[in-house]
Coordinates of C-alpha atoms and ligand atoms in Angstrom, one line a residue:
M2 CA 73.4 154.2 65.1
A3 CA 72.0 157.5 64.4
K4 CA 68.9 156.0 62.3
D5 CA 68.4 153.3 65.1
R6 CA 68.6 156.4 67.6
E7 CA 65.6 157.8 65.9
K8 CA 63.6 154.9 65.9
E9 CA 64.4 154.2 70.2
P10 CA 62.0 157.0 71.5
G11 CA 62.9 156.3 75.2
A12 CA 67.0 156.5 74.0
A13 CA 69.0 159.8 74.6
R14 CA 72.0 161.0 73.1
G15 CA 74.6 158.5 73.9
A16 CA 72.2 155.8 74.9
S17 CA 73.8 153.6 73.1
D18 CA 76.9 153.8 75.5
P19 CA 76.9 150.9 77.7
A20 CA 78.7 153.4 80.7
E21 CA 76.1 155.8 80.8
L22 CA 73.5 153.2 79.7
A23 CA 74.5 151.6 83.1
K24 CA 74.8 154.5 84.8
R25 CA 70.9 155.7 84.1
I26 CA 69.8 151.6 84.6
R27 CA 71.9 152.1 87.8
A28 CA 69.5 154.8 88.9
G29 CA 66.2 153.1 88.4
D30 CA 65.6 155.2 84.4
R31 CA 62.8 153.3 83.1
A32 CA 63.9 154.5 79.7
A33 CA 67.6 153.5 79.4
L34 CA 66.3 149.9 81.5
A35 CA 63.5 150.0 78.6
R36 CA 66.4 150.5 75.7
G37 CA 68.6 147.9 77.6
I38 CA 66.4 145.4 77.1
T39 CA 66.1 146.4 73.5
L40 CA 69.9 145.9 73.2
V41 CA 69.3 142.5 74.6
E42 CA 66.5 141.8 72.4
S43 CA 68.3 142.9 69.0
S44 CA 70.1 140.5 67.0
R45 CA 72.6 142.7 65.5
A46 CA 75.9 142.2 66.3
D47 CA 77.0 145.6 67.6
H48 CA 73.9 145.8 69.6
Q49 CA 74.6 142.1 70.7
E50 CA 78.5 143.6 71.6
Q51 CA 76.5 146.3 73.6
A52 CA 73.7 144.8 75.6
Q53 CA 77.2 141.9 76.3
A54 CA 79.1 145.2 77.9
L55 CA 76.3 146.4 79.3
L56 CA 75.4 143.2 81.0
T57 CA 79.0 142.9 82.3
L58 CA 79.3 146.6 83.5
L59 CA 76.1 145.3 85.9
L60 CA 76.8 142.4 86.5
P61 CA 77.8 143.6 90.0
D62 CA 74.1 145.2 90.7
T63 CA 72.2 141.9 89.2
G64 CA 70.9 139.1 92.0
R65 CA 69.0 141.0 94.5
A66 CA 65.6 140.0 93.4
V67 CA 63.4 137.2 94.1
R68 CA 62.9 135.6 91.2
L69 CA 59.8 133.9 90.6
G70 CA 58.4 132.0 87.2
L71 CA 54.9 131.8 87.1
S72 CA 53.0 129.4 85.0
G73 CA 49.7 127.9 84.3
A74 CA 46.9 126.8 81.2
P75 CA 45.5 129.5 79.2
G76 CA 42.6 131.3 81.4
V77 CA 44.1 129.7 84.7
G78 CA 44.1 133.6 85.7
K79 CA 47.8 134.7 85.0
S80 CA 47.4 137.4 83.9
T81 CA 44.1 138.3 87.1
F82 CA 46.9 137.1 88.9
T83 CA 49.5 138.7 88.6
E84 CA 47.3 142.0 88.5
A85 CA 47.4 141.4 92.4
F86 CA 50.1 140.1 93.0
G87 CA 52.2 142.9 91.7
T88 CA 50.0 145.8 93.4
F89 CA 49.7 143.7 96.7
L90 CA 53.8 143.8 95.8
T91 CA 53.9 147.6 95.1
G92 CA 51.9 148.7 97.7
C93 CA 54.0 146.6 100.6
G94 CA 56.9 149.0 98.9
H95 CA 58.3 146.5 96.8
K96 CA 59.5 147.3 93.2
V97 CA 57.9 144.1 90.7
A98 CA 58.9 143.3 87.2
V99 CA 56.9 141.5 85.3
L100 CA 58.6 139.2 81.8
A101 CA 57.5 136.6 80.6
I102 CA 59.1 133.2 78.3
D103 CA 56.0 132.9 75.6
P104 CA 58.3 131.2 72.4
S105 CA 54.8 131.2 70.0
S106 CA 54.5 135.0 70.3
A107 CA 56.4 135.8 66.6
R108 CA 53.0 133.0 65.9
S109 CA 50.3 134.3 68.2
G110 CA 51.3 137.7 68.2
G111 CA 51.9 137.8 72.1
S112 CA 50.0 136.5 74.2
I113 CA 51.2 136.4 77.4
L114 CA 51.4 140.4 78.5
G115 CA 51.5 141.7 75.1
D116 CA 47.9 142.8 76.2
K117 CA 48.8 145.0 79.6
T118 CA 44.9 146.5 79.1
R119 CA 44.1 142.7 81.4
M120 CA 46.7 144.7 84.1
E121 CA 45.7 147.6 84.1
L122 CA 46.4 149.1 87.7
L123 CA 50.5 147.0 87.4
A124 CA 50.7 148.7 84.4
R125 CA 50.4 152.2 84.8
D126 CA 52.3 151.6 88.3
P127 CA 55.6 153.6 88.9
N128 CA 57.1 150.6 90.8
A129 CA 56.3 147.8 88.3
F130 CA 57.4 147.4 84.9
I131 CA 56.3 144.7 82.9
R132 CA 57.7 143.7 79.1
P133 CA 56.3 141.2 77.1
S134 CA 57.7 138.0 76.0
P135 CA 60.7 138.6 73.0
A136 CA 59.2 137.4 69.3
G137 CA 60.8 134.9 68.0
G138 CA 63.5 132.6 67.7
T139 CA 64.0 129.3 68.9
L140 CA 63.6 128.5 73.0
G141 CA 66.8 128.7 74.2
G142 CA 67.1 132.4 72.2
V143 CA 64.1 133.7 73.5
A144 CA 64.9 132.3 77.7
R145 CA 68.0 134.4 77.1
R146 CA 66.9 137.3 76.4
T147 CA 64.5 137.3 78.5
R148 CA 67.1 136.2 81.3
E149 CA 69.4 138.7 80.5
A150 CA 66.8 141.1 81.0
M151 CA 65.7 139.9 84.1
L152 CA 69.0 141.1 85.0
L153 CA 68.9 144.3 84.1
T154 CA 65.9 144.7 85.6
E155 CA 67.7 143.9 89.1
A156 CA 70.4 146.3 88.2
A157 CA 67.9 148.9 88.0
G158 CA 66.6 148.1 91.3
F159 CA 63.4 145.6 91.0
D160 CA 63.8 143.1 93.7
V161 CA 60.7 140.7 92.8
V162 CA 60.9 139.4 89.0
L163 CA 58.3 137.5 88.1
I164 CA 58.0 135.5 84.7
E165 CA 55.1 134.2 82.9
T166 CA 54.6 131.3 80.4
V167 CA 52.3 129.2 79.5
G168 CA 51.4 125.8 80.6
V169 CA 52.6 123.5 77.3
G170 CA 56.0 122.5 78.5
Q171 CA 58.8 122.9 77.2
S172 CA 59.5 126.9 78.5
E173 CA 58.5 126.2 81.7
T174 CA 61.5 124.5 82.2
A175 CA 63.2 127.3 80.5
V176 CA 61.7 129.3 83.2
A177 CA 62.5 127.4 86.3
D178 CA 66.0 127.7 85.4
M179 CA 66.0 130.7 86.3
V180 CA 64.3 131.2 89.0
D181 CA 64.3 130.4 92.5
M182 CA 60.5 129.9 92.7
F183 CA 58.2 128.0 90.1
L184 CA 54.3 128.9 91.1
L185 CA 52.0 126.7 89.2
L186 CA 49.0 128.2 88.7
L187 CA 45.8 125.3 88.4
S188 CA 41.8 125.8 88.0
P189 CA 39.6 124.6 90.6
G190 CA 38.8 122.0 87.6
G191 CA 40.4 118.9 89.7
G192 CA 41.5 115.9 88.9
D193 CA 40.3 115.8 85.2
E194 CA 43.0 119.1 84.5
L195 CA 46.2 117.5 86.2
Q196 CA 45.8 114.8 83.3
G197 CA 46.1 117.3 81.1
I198 CA 49.3 119.2 82.7
K199 CA 52.4 117.3 82.2
R200 CA 53.3 115.8 85.2
G201 CA 56.8 117.1 84.7
I202 CA 55.3 120.4 85.4
M203 CA 54.1 119.7 88.6
E204 CA 57.8 118.1 89.6
L205 CA 58.4 121.9 88.6
A206 CA 56.5 123.6 91.2
D207 CA 57.6 124.8 94.9
L208 CA 54.2 126.5 95.2
V209 CA 50.6 125.4 93.6
V210 CA 48.1 127.8 94.0
V211 CA 44.4 126.9 93.1
N212 CA 42.6 130.4 91.6
K213 CA 39.3 131.1 91.1
A214 CA 38.3 130.1 95.1
D215 CA 35.6 132.2 95.1
G216 CA 31.8 132.1 95.2
E217 CA 30.0 128.7 93.4
L218 CA 33.8 127.5 92.4
V219 CA 35.6 127.1 96.4
P220 CA 34.0 124.0 97.3
A221 CA 35.5 123.1 93.9
A222 CA 39.1 124.6 94.7
K223 CA 39.2 122.9 97.8
R224 CA 38.0 119.3 96.4
A225 CA 41.1 119.6 93.6
A226 CA 43.4 121.4 96.6
M227 CA 43.5 118.1 98.3
E228 CA 44.3 116.6 94.6
Y229 CA 46.8 118.9 93.9
K230 CA 48.2 117.9 97.7
A231 CA 47.5 113.9 97.6
A232 CA 50.1 114.0 93.9
L233 CA 52.5 116.1 95.3
H234 CA 53.1 114.2 97.7
L235 CA 54.0 111.5 95.8
M236 CA 57.1 113.3 93.6
R237 CA 59.9 113.7 94.5
P238 CA 60.9 117.0 96.5
K239 CA 63.1 119.8 94.4
S240 CA 64.2 120.5 97.3
A241 CA 65.2 119.2 101.0
H242 CA 64.6 121.8 102.1
W243 CA 60.9 122.3 101.2
Q244 CA 57.9 120.4 100.8
P245 CA 56.0 122.0 97.9
D246 CA 52.6 123.4 99.2
V247 CA 48.6 124.1 97.6
L248 CA 47.2 127.6 98.6
L249 CA 43.9 128.4 97.4
A250 CA 43.4 131.8 95.7
S251 CA 41.0 134.2 93.7
A252 CA 43.0 136.7 91.7
L253 CA 39.6 138.0 90.9
K254 CA 38.7 139.4 94.7
G255 CA 42.4 139.4 96.3
V256 CA 41.9 136.7 98.2
G257 CA 45.2 134.4 99.5
I258 CA 47.6 137.0 98.0
A259 CA 49.3 137.8 101.0
E260 CA 49.7 134.3 102.2
I261 CA 51.3 133.9 98.7
W262 CA 53.5 136.2 99.6
A263 CA 54.3 135.1 102.5
A264 CA 54.7 131.3 100.9
V265 CA 57.2 133.2 99.0
E266 CA 59.2 134.1 101.9
A267 CA 59.8 131.8 103.7
H268 CA 60.9 129.5 100.9
G269 CA 63.8 131.9 100.5
K270 CA 64.5 132.3 103.7
A271 CA 64.0 128.3 103.9
L272 CA 66.5 127.9 100.9
A273 CA 68.9 131.0 102.1
Q274 CA 69.8 129.5 105.3
A275 CA 70.8 126.1 103.8
G276 CA 73.2 127.9 100.9
E277 CA 70.6 126.0 98.4
L278 CA 69.4 129.5 97.4
E279 CA 73.5 130.7 96.1
R280 CA 73.9 126.8 95.7
N281 CA 70.9 127.1 92.5
R282 CA 71.4 130.1 91.6
A283 CA 75.5 129.6 90.0
Q284 CA 74.5 126.1 88.9
Q285 CA 72.1 127.8 87.3
A286 CA 74.9 130.6 85.8
Q287 CA 76.4 127.3 84.4
A288 CA 74.5 125.3 82.8
W289 CA 73.2 128.7 80.6
M290 CA 76.7 128.6 79.6
W291 CA 76.2 125.5 78.5
T292 CA 73.3 126.4 76.9
E293 CA 74.9 129.2 75.2
I294 CA 77.7 127.0 73.9
R295 CA 74.9 124.2 72.0
E296 CA 73.3 127.6 70.5
G297 CA 76.3 129.2 69.2
L298 CA 78.0 125.8 67.8
S299 CA 74.8 125.3 66.0
A300 CA 74.4 128.7 64.7
S301 CA 78.1 128.4 63.9
L302 CA 76.9 125.4 62.2
K303 CA 74.6 126.5 59.9
T304 CA 76.5 129.9 59.1
N305 CA 79.5 127.8 57.9
K306 CA 79.1 126.9 54.0
E307 CA 80.0 123.5 53.7
A308 CA 78.0 122.1 56.8
A309 CA 75.6 123.9 55.5
R310 CA 75.4 121.9 52.3
L311 CA 75.9 118.7 54.0
I312 CA 74.2 118.9 56.8
P313 CA 70.3 117.6 54.5
S314 CA 72.4 114.7 53.1
L315 CA 73.6 114.5 56.8
E316 CA 70.5 114.6 58.4
A317 CA 68.7 111.9 55.4
E318 CA 71.0 109.4 55.9
V319 CA 70.7 109.6 59.9
K320 CA 67.0 109.4 59.0
A321 CA 67.1 106.3 56.8
G322 CA 69.9 104.5 59.4
S323 CA 72.6 104.7 57.2
M324 CA 74.7 106.9 59.2
T325 CA 75.0 106.6 62.9
P326 CA 74.4 110.5 64.8
T327 CA 77.8 110.4 66.1
V328 CA 78.7 109.8 62.7
A329 CA 77.4 113.6 61.7
A330 CA 77.5 115.4 64.2
R331 CA 81.1 114.3 64.5
R332 CA 81.9 115.0 61.0
L333 CA 79.9 118.4 60.8
L334 CA 82.1 119.7 64.6
G335 CA 85.4 118.9 62.4
L336 CA 84.7 121.6 60.2
V337 CA 83.4 124.1 62.7
F338 CA 86.7 123.0 64.6
G339 CA 89.1 121.9 62.1
R340 CA 89.7 118.8 62.7
P341 CA 89.9 115.3 60.6
N342 CA 86.7 113.9 59.8
P343 CA 87.1 110.6 61.7
Ligands
GDP15 P1 45.2 133.9 81.2 O1 44.8 132.9 80.1 O2 45.5 132.6 82.3 O3 46.5 135.2 81.9 O4 43.7 134.3 82.9 P2 43.0 135.5 83.0 O5 43.8 136.2 83.6 O6 43.1 136.5 81.4 O7 42.1 135.2 83.2 C1 41.3 134.1 82.7 C2 39.4 134.2 83.2 O8 39.4 134.1 84.2 C3 38.9 135.7 82.9 O9 37.6 135.8 82.7 C4 38.8 136.2 84.3 O10 38.4 137.3 84.8 C5 38.6 135.1 85.1 N1 39.0 135.1 86.6 C6 40.8 135.3 86.9 N2 40.8 135.1 88.2 C7 39.8 134.8 88.3 C8 40.1 134.5 90.1 O11 39.9 134.3 90.9 N3 38.1 133.5 89.6 C9 37.6 134.0 89.3 N4 35.9 133.6 88.9 N5 37.3 134.8 88.3 C10 39.2 134.4 87.6

Protein backbone atom coordinates (compact mmCIF):
# COMPACT_ATOMS: atom_id res chain seq x y z
CA MET A 1 0.00 0.00 0.00
CA ALA A 2 2.71 2.43 1.07
CA LYS A 3 4.52 1.91 -2.19
CA ASP A 4 1.32 2.56 -4.10
CA ARG A 5 0.75 5.84 -2.29
CA GLU A 6 4.20 7.03 -3.24
CA LYS A 7 3.37 6.44 -6.87
CA GLU A 8 0.13 8.37 -6.64
CA PRO A 9 0.95 12.07 -6.29
CA GLY A 10 -2.64 13.10 -5.63
CA ALA A 11 -3.10 10.62 -2.83
CA ALA A 12 -2.93 12.04 0.65
CA ARG A 13 -2.71 9.95 3.78
CA GLY A 14 -5.73 7.73 4.17
CA ALA A 15 -6.70 8.23 0.53
CA SER A 16 -7.19 4.51 0.06
CA ASP A 17 -9.73 4.31 2.84
CA PRO A 18 -13.00 4.22 0.89
CA ALA A 19 -14.97 6.21 3.49
CA GLU A 20 -12.39 8.99 3.56
CA LEU A 21 -12.05 8.98 -0.22
CA ALA A 22 -15.84 9.07 -0.65
CA LYS A 23 -16.05 12.08 1.63
CA ARG A 24 -13.42 13.94 -0.34
CA ILE A 25 -14.98 13.03 -3.69
CA ARG A 26 -18.37 14.26 -2.47
CA ALA A 27 -16.69 17.53 -1.51
CA GLY A 28 -15.48 17.87 -5.11
CA ASP A 29 -11.80 17.20 -4.40
CA ARG A 30 -10.25 16.59 -7.84
CA ALA A 31 -7.21 14.68 -6.56
CA ALA A 32 -9.55 12.34 -4.70
CA LEU A 33 -11.65 11.89 -7.83
CA ALA A 34 -8.53 11.05 -9.85
CA ARG A 35 -7.46 8.60 -7.14
CA GLY A 36 -10.92 6.99 -7.18
CA ILE A 37 -10.78 6.55 -10.93
CA THR A 38 -7.31 5.06 -10.64
CA LEU A 39 -8.72 2.49 -8.19
CA VAL A 40 -11.58 1.72 -10.56
CA GLU A 41 -9.15 1.26 -13.44
CA SER A 42 -6.70 -0.89 -11.51
CA SER A 43 -6.75 -4.63 -12.05
CA ARG A 44 -5.25 -5.33 -8.61
CA ALA A 45 -7.66 -7.33 -6.48
CA ASP A 46 -7.24 -5.09 -3.40
CA HIS A 47 -7.84 -1.97 -5.54
CA GLN A 48 -10.91 -3.55 -7.06
CA GLU A 49 -12.25 -4.26 -3.61
CA GLN A 50 -11.64 -0.67 -2.51
CA ALA A 51 -13.17 0.62 -5.75
CA GLN A 52 -16.37 -1.36 -5.21
CA ALA A 53 -16.57 -0.22 -1.58
CA LEU A 54 -16.11 3.35 -2.74
CA LEU A 55 -18.76 3.05 -5.46
CA THR A 56 -21.20 1.49 -3.02
CA LEU A 57 -20.73 4.40 -0.62
CA LEU A 58 -21.17 6.93 -3.41
CA LEU A 59 -24.08 5.31 -5.24
CA PRO A 60 -26.69 7.56 -3.55
CA ASP A 61 -24.79 10.60 -4.88
CA THR A 62 -24.80 9.44 -8.49
CA GLY A 63 -27.31 9.76 -11.31
CA ARG A 64 -27.83 13.50 -11.24
CA ALA A 65 -25.86 14.29 -14.40
CA VAL A 66 -26.93 14.50 -18.00
CA ARG A 67 -25.12 11.56 -19.57
CA LEU A 68 -24.10 12.17 -23.16
CA GLY A 69 -22.32 9.99 -25.67
CA LEU A 70 -20.34 11.49 -28.53
CA SER A 71 -19.04 9.64 -31.51
CA GLY A 72 -17.67 10.36 -34.93
CA ALA A 73 -14.91 9.25 -37.25
CA PRO A 74 -11.37 10.46 -36.57
CA GLY A 75 -10.92 14.00 -37.91
CA VAL A 76 -14.61 14.92 -37.81
CA GLY A 77 -13.90 17.36 -34.99
CA LYS A 78 -14.67 15.55 -31.72
CA SER A 79 -11.90 17.28 -29.78
CA THR A 80 -12.72 20.68 -31.23
CA PHE A 81 -16.41 20.11 -30.50
CA THR A 82 -15.70 18.97 -26.95
CA GLU A 83 -13.62 22.09 -26.34
CA ALA A 84 -16.38 24.36 -27.70
CA PHE A 85 -19.31 22.51 -26.11
CA GLY A 86 -17.52 22.04 -22.80
CA THR A 87 -16.47 25.67 -22.43
CA PHE A 88 -19.98 26.77 -23.45
CA LEU A 89 -21.42 24.61 -20.68
CA THR A 90 -18.98 25.70 -17.98
CA GLY A 91 -19.76 29.26 -19.09
CA CYS A 92 -23.42 28.51 -18.31
CA GLY A 93 -22.42 27.35 -14.81
CA HIS A 94 -22.30 23.61 -15.48
CA LYS A 95 -19.57 21.25 -14.36
CA VAL A 96 -18.46 19.02 -17.21
CA ALA A 97 -16.68 15.68 -17.09
CA VAL A 98 -15.24 14.27 -20.31
CA LEU A 99 -14.44 10.56 -20.43
CA ALA A 100 -13.69 8.18 -23.27
CA ILE A 101 -14.02 4.61 -24.41
CA ASP A 102 -11.32 3.62 -26.81
CA PRO A 103 -10.45 -0.07 -26.73
CA SER A 104 -7.63 0.61 -29.18
CA SER A 105 -5.95 3.06 -26.81
CA ALA A 106 -3.52 0.42 -25.54
CA ARG A 107 -2.20 0.05 -29.05
CA SER A 108 -2.39 3.65 -30.18
CA GLY A 109 -1.16 5.12 -26.91
CA GLY A 110 -4.50 6.69 -26.02
CA SER A 111 -5.77 8.52 -29.04
CA ILE A 112 -9.01 10.00 -27.69
CA LEU A 113 -8.48 12.69 -25.07
CA GLY A 114 -4.92 11.53 -24.60
CA ASP A 115 -3.78 14.73 -26.25
CA LYS A 116 -5.31 17.46 -24.16
CA THR A 117 -3.52 20.22 -26.08
CA ARG A 118 -6.41 19.97 -28.54
CA MET A 119 -8.69 20.97 -25.67
CA GLU A 120 -6.49 23.60 -24.14
CA LEU A 121 -9.20 25.78 -22.62
CA LEU A 122 -11.25 22.93 -21.25
CA ALA A 123 -8.20 21.15 -19.84
CA ARG A 124 -7.44 24.26 -17.76
CA ASP A 125 -11.05 24.95 -16.80
CA PRO A 126 -11.60 24.36 -13.07
CA ASN A 127 -15.19 23.29 -13.82
CA ALA A 128 -14.13 20.62 -16.29
CA PHE A 129 -12.52 17.24 -15.74
CA ILE A 130 -10.98 15.30 -18.62
CA ARG A 131 -9.94 11.67 -18.34
CA PRO A 132 -8.67 9.63 -21.30
CA SER A 133 -9.88 6.11 -21.97
CA PRO A 134 -8.64 3.41 -19.63
CA ALA A 135 -6.11 1.39 -21.59
CA GLY A 136 -6.14 -2.27 -22.43
CA GLY A 137 -8.35 -5.22 -21.78
CA THR A 138 -11.57 -6.24 -23.42
CA LEU A 139 -14.15 -3.72 -24.58
CA GLY A 140 -16.31 -4.92 -21.70
CA GLY A 141 -13.53 -4.17 -19.24
CA VAL A 142 -12.83 -0.73 -20.71
CA ALA A 143 -16.56 0.05 -20.70
CA ARG A 144 -16.96 -0.98 -17.07
CA ARG A 145 -14.10 1.23 -15.97
CA THR A 146 -15.53 4.21 -17.87
CA ARG A 147 -19.01 3.60 -16.47
CA GLU A 148 -17.63 3.49 -12.95
CA ALA A 149 -15.54 6.61 -13.60
CA MET A 150 -18.77 8.29 -14.74
CA LEU A 151 -20.44 7.44 -11.41
CA LEU A 152 -17.48 8.90 -9.53
CA THR A 153 -17.57 12.16 -11.52
CA GLU A 154 -21.31 12.41 -10.80
CA ALA A 155 -20.68 11.97 -7.09
CA ALA A 156 -18.04 14.72 -7.35
CA GLY A 157 -20.74 17.09 -8.60
CA PHE A 158 -20.22 17.07 -12.37
CA ASP A 159 -23.67 17.56 -13.87
CA VAL A 160 -22.84 16.91 -17.52
CA VAL A 161 -20.83 13.82 -18.46
CA LEU A 162 -19.65 13.49 -22.03
CA ILE A 163 -18.35 10.09 -23.07
CA GLU A 164 -16.44 9.99 -26.33
CA THR A 165 -15.62 7.19 -28.66
CA VAL A 166 -14.41 6.73 -32.23
CA GLY A 167 -16.66 5.71 -35.06
CA VAL A 168 -15.70 2.10 -35.37
CA GLY A 169 -18.65 0.05 -34.24
CA GLN A 170 -18.76 -1.94 -31.03
CA SER A 171 -17.49 0.80 -28.75
CA GLU A 172 -20.44 2.96 -29.89
CA THR A 173 -22.86 0.40 -28.58
CA ALA A 174 -20.95 0.29 -25.31
CA VAL A 175 -21.24 4.07 -24.99
CA ALA A 176 -24.91 4.13 -26.03
CA ASP A 177 -25.56 1.55 -23.31
CA MET A 178 -24.37 3.91 -20.59
CA VAL A 179 -25.70 7.32 -21.64
CA ASP A 180 -29.06 9.08 -21.84
CA MET A 181 -28.47 10.58 -25.26
CA PHE A 182 -26.13 9.71 -28.10
CA LEU A 183 -24.70 12.44 -30.35
CA LEU A 184 -23.20 11.51 -33.68
CA LEU A 185 -20.83 13.98 -35.24
CA LEU A 186 -20.61 13.85 -39.03
CA SER A 187 -18.76 15.95 -41.55
CA PRO A 188 -20.17 17.74 -44.62
CA GLY A 189 -19.00 14.75 -46.68
CA GLY A 190 -22.64 13.71 -47.10
CA GLY A 191 -23.72 10.51 -48.77
CA ASP A 192 -20.22 9.18 -49.28
CA GLU A 193 -19.59 9.41 -45.58
CA LEU A 194 -22.92 7.86 -44.78
CA GLN A 195 -21.91 4.77 -46.68
CA GLY A 196 -18.76 4.48 -44.63
CA ILE A 197 -20.60 4.68 -41.34
CA LYS A 198 -22.21 1.56 -40.14
CA ARG A 199 -25.94 1.88 -40.35
CA GLY A 200 -26.15 0.59 -36.82
CA ILE A 201 -24.31 3.64 -35.53
CA MET A 202 -26.74 5.98 -37.22
CA GLU A 203 -29.54 4.04 -35.52
CA LEU A 204 -28.00 4.76 -32.13
CA ALA A 205 -28.04 8.52 -32.69
CA ASP A 206 -30.51 10.72 -30.83
CA LEU A 207 -28.98 13.76 -32.47
CA VAL A 208 -26.81 14.09 -35.57
CA VAL A 209 -24.54 17.10 -35.77
CA VAL A 210 -23.02 18.05 -39.11
CA ASN A 211 -19.83 19.75 -38.01
CA LYS A 212 -17.57 22.08 -40.03
CA ALA A 213 -20.58 24.03 -41.32
CA ASP A 214 -18.45 27.11 -41.89
CA GLY A 215 -16.94 29.08 -44.80
CA GLU A 216 -16.97 27.24 -48.09
CA LEU A 217 -18.32 24.10 -46.43
CA VAL A 218 -21.72 25.62 -45.56
CA PRO A 219 -23.58 24.51 -48.73
CA ALA A 220 -22.12 20.99 -48.53
CA ALA A 221 -23.03 20.82 -44.84
CA LYS A 222 -26.62 21.82 -45.61
CA ARG A 223 -26.88 19.20 -48.33
CA ALA A 224 -25.41 16.57 -46.02
CA ALA A 225 -27.89 17.52 -43.29
CA MET A 226 -30.79 16.94 -45.70
CA GLU A 227 -29.42 13.53 -46.64
CA TYR A 228 -28.93 12.53 -43.03
CA LYS A 229 -32.43 13.72 -42.18
CA ALA A 230 -33.87 11.57 -44.96
CA ALA A 231 -31.81 8.60 -43.75
CA LEU A 232 -32.97 9.09 -40.16
CA HIS A 233 -36.60 9.19 -41.20
CA LEU A 234 -36.25 5.74 -42.69
CA MET A 235 -35.07 4.33 -39.39
CA ARG A 236 -37.10 3.09 -36.51
CA PRO A 237 -36.79 5.70 -33.74
CA LYS A 238 -35.24 4.50 -30.47
CA SER A 239 -37.91 6.26 -28.46
CA ALA A 240 -41.57 7.03 -29.02
CA HIS A 241 -40.96 10.37 -27.32
CA TRP A 242 -38.06 11.65 -29.36
CA GLN A 243 -37.48 12.04 -33.09
CA PRO A 244 -33.74 12.31 -33.80
CA ASP A 245 -32.84 15.54 -35.55
CA VAL A 246 -29.94 16.85 -37.58
CA LEU A 247 -28.28 20.13 -36.64
CA LEU A 248 -25.51 22.12 -38.24
CA ALA A 249 -22.52 23.34 -36.26
CA SER A 250 -19.07 24.75 -36.52
CA ALA A 251 -17.08 23.62 -33.52
CA LEU A 252 -14.22 25.77 -34.76
CA LYS A 253 -16.27 28.98 -34.83
CA GLY A 254 -18.56 28.09 -31.96
CA VAL A 255 -21.66 28.17 -34.16
CA GLY A 256 -24.67 26.01 -33.32
CA ILE A 257 -23.35 24.98 -29.91
CA ALA A 258 -26.17 26.60 -27.91
CA GLU A 259 -28.75 24.95 -30.21
CA ILE A 260 -27.18 21.55 -29.58
CA TRP A 261 -27.41 22.06 -25.83
CA ALA A 262 -31.03 23.17 -26.24
CA ALA A 263 -31.74 19.89 -28.09
CA VAL A 264 -30.04 17.94 -25.30
CA GLU A 265 -32.23 19.66 -22.74
CA ALA A 266 -35.38 19.10 -24.81
CA HIS A 267 -34.51 15.41 -25.18
CA GLY A 268 -33.93 15.07 -21.43
CA LYS A 269 -37.20 16.75 -20.64
CA ALA A 270 -39.23 14.69 -23.11
CA LEU A 271 -37.80 11.40 -21.87
CA ALA A 272 -38.01 12.34 -18.19
CA GLN A 273 -41.67 13.31 -18.56
CA ALA A 274 -42.44 9.97 -20.15
CA GLY A 275 -40.55 8.15 -17.39
CA GLU A 276 -38.23 6.81 -20.04
CA LEU A 277 -35.04 8.31 -18.68
CA GLU A 278 -35.35 6.41 -15.43
CA ARG A 279 -36.47 3.26 -17.19
CA ASN A 280 -33.51 3.38 -19.57
CA ARG A 281 -31.06 3.83 -16.72
CA ALA A 282 -32.58 0.96 -14.77
CA GLN A 283 -32.34 -1.28 -17.82
CA GLN A 284 -28.77 -0.17 -18.47
CA ALA A 285 -27.80 -1.04 -14.89
CA GLN A 286 -29.45 -4.44 -15.21
CA ALA A 287 -27.75 -5.15 -18.54
CA TRP A 288 -24.47 -4.09 -17.00
CA MET A 289 -24.91 -6.66 -14.25
CA TRP A 290 -25.24 -9.40 -16.86
CA THR A 291 -22.22 -8.12 -18.75
CA GLU A 292 -20.29 -8.38 -15.50
CA ILE A 293 -21.54 -11.91 -15.02
CA ARG A 294 -20.44 -12.88 -18.53
CA GLU A 295 -17.06 -11.23 -18.09
CA GLY A 296 -16.65 -12.80 -14.66
CA LEU A 297 -17.50 -16.23 -16.03
CA SER A 298 -15.01 -15.97 -18.89
CA ALA A 299 -12.39 -14.83 -16.42
CA SER A 300 -13.09 -17.76 -14.08
CA LEU A 301 -12.87 -20.16 -17.00
CA LYS A 302 -9.50 -18.81 -17.96
CA THR A 303 -8.15 -19.08 -14.43
CA ASN A 304 -9.55 -22.59 -13.91
CA LYS A 305 -6.59 -24.86 -14.67
CA GLU A 306 -8.56 -27.73 -16.09
CA ALA A 307 -10.70 -25.42 -18.18
CA ALA A 308 -7.66 -23.57 -19.50
CA ARG A 309 -6.19 -26.92 -20.51
CA LEU A 310 -9.39 -27.99 -22.27
CA ILE A 311 -10.24 -24.74 -24.05
CA PRO A 312 -7.84 -25.15 -27.02
CA SER A 313 -9.05 -28.65 -27.88
CA LEU A 314 -12.72 -27.76 -27.42
CA GLU A 315 -12.28 -24.69 -29.59
CA ALA A 316 -10.60 -26.83 -32.24
CA GLU A 317 -13.41 -29.37 -32.19
CA VAL A 318 -16.05 -26.66 -32.41
CA LYS A 319 -14.23 -25.03 -35.32
CA ALA A 320 -13.85 -28.36 -37.08
CA GLY A 321 -17.54 -29.04 -36.65
CA SER A 322 -17.02 -32.23 -34.66
CA MET A 323 -18.62 -30.89 -31.47
CA THR A 324 -21.56 -28.55 -31.04
CA PRO A 325 -20.75 -25.19 -29.42
CA THR A 326 -23.38 -25.95 -26.79
CA VAL A 327 -21.73 -29.19 -25.69
CA ALA A 328 -18.33 -27.46 -25.50
CA ALA A 329 -19.74 -24.52 -23.52
CA ARG A 330 -21.60 -26.83 -21.12
CA ARG A 331 -18.51 -28.92 -20.51
CA LEU A 332 -16.52 -25.81 -19.56
CA LEU A 333 -19.30 -24.33 -17.43
CA GLY A 334 -19.59 -27.71 -15.71
CA LEU A 335 -15.97 -27.32 -14.60
CA VAL A 336 -16.63 -23.94 -12.99
CA PHE A 337 -19.89 -24.94 -11.36
CA GLY A 338 -18.77 -28.43 -10.49
CA ARG A 339 -21.68 -30.04 -12.30
CA PRO A 340 -21.26 -33.31 -14.19
CA ASN A 341 -20.62 -32.95 -17.88
CA PRO A 342 -23.65 -33.29 -20.14
P1 LIG B 1 -11.24 14.47 -33.93
O1 LIG B 1 -10.21 13.55 -34.49
O2 LIG B 1 -12.62 14.00 -34.26
O3 LIG B 1 -11.06 14.74 -32.47
O4 LIG B 1 -11.08 15.86 -34.72
P2 LIG B 1 -10.35 17.22 -34.30
O5 LIG B 1 -11.16 17.98 -33.32
O6 LIG B 1 -8.95 16.93 -33.93
O7 LIG B 1 -10.41 18.03 -35.66
C1 LIG B 1 -9.80 17.54 -36.86
C2 LIG B 1 -9.51 18.71 -37.78
O8 LIG B 1 -10.74 19.32 -38.19
C3 LIG B 1 -8.68 19.80 -37.12
O9 LIG B 1 -7.79 20.30 -38.06
C4 LIG B 1 -9.73 20.83 -36.74
O10 LIG B 1 -9.19 22.14 -36.71
C5 LIG B 1 -10.73 20.69 -37.88
N1 LIG B 1 -12.08 21.11 -37.43
C6 LIG B 1 -12.72 20.71 -36.32
N2 LIG B 1 -13.91 21.30 -36.22
C7 LIG B 1 -14.03 22.14 -37.30
C8 LIG B 1 -15.03 23.04 -37.76
O11 LIG B 1 -16.09 23.23 -37.15
N3 LIG B 1 -14.79 23.67 -38.93
C9 LIG B 1 -13.65 23.47 -39.65
N4 LIG B 1 -13.51 24.14 -40.77
N5 LIG B 1 -12.67 22.66 -39.22
C10 LIG B 1 -12.85 21.99 -38.07
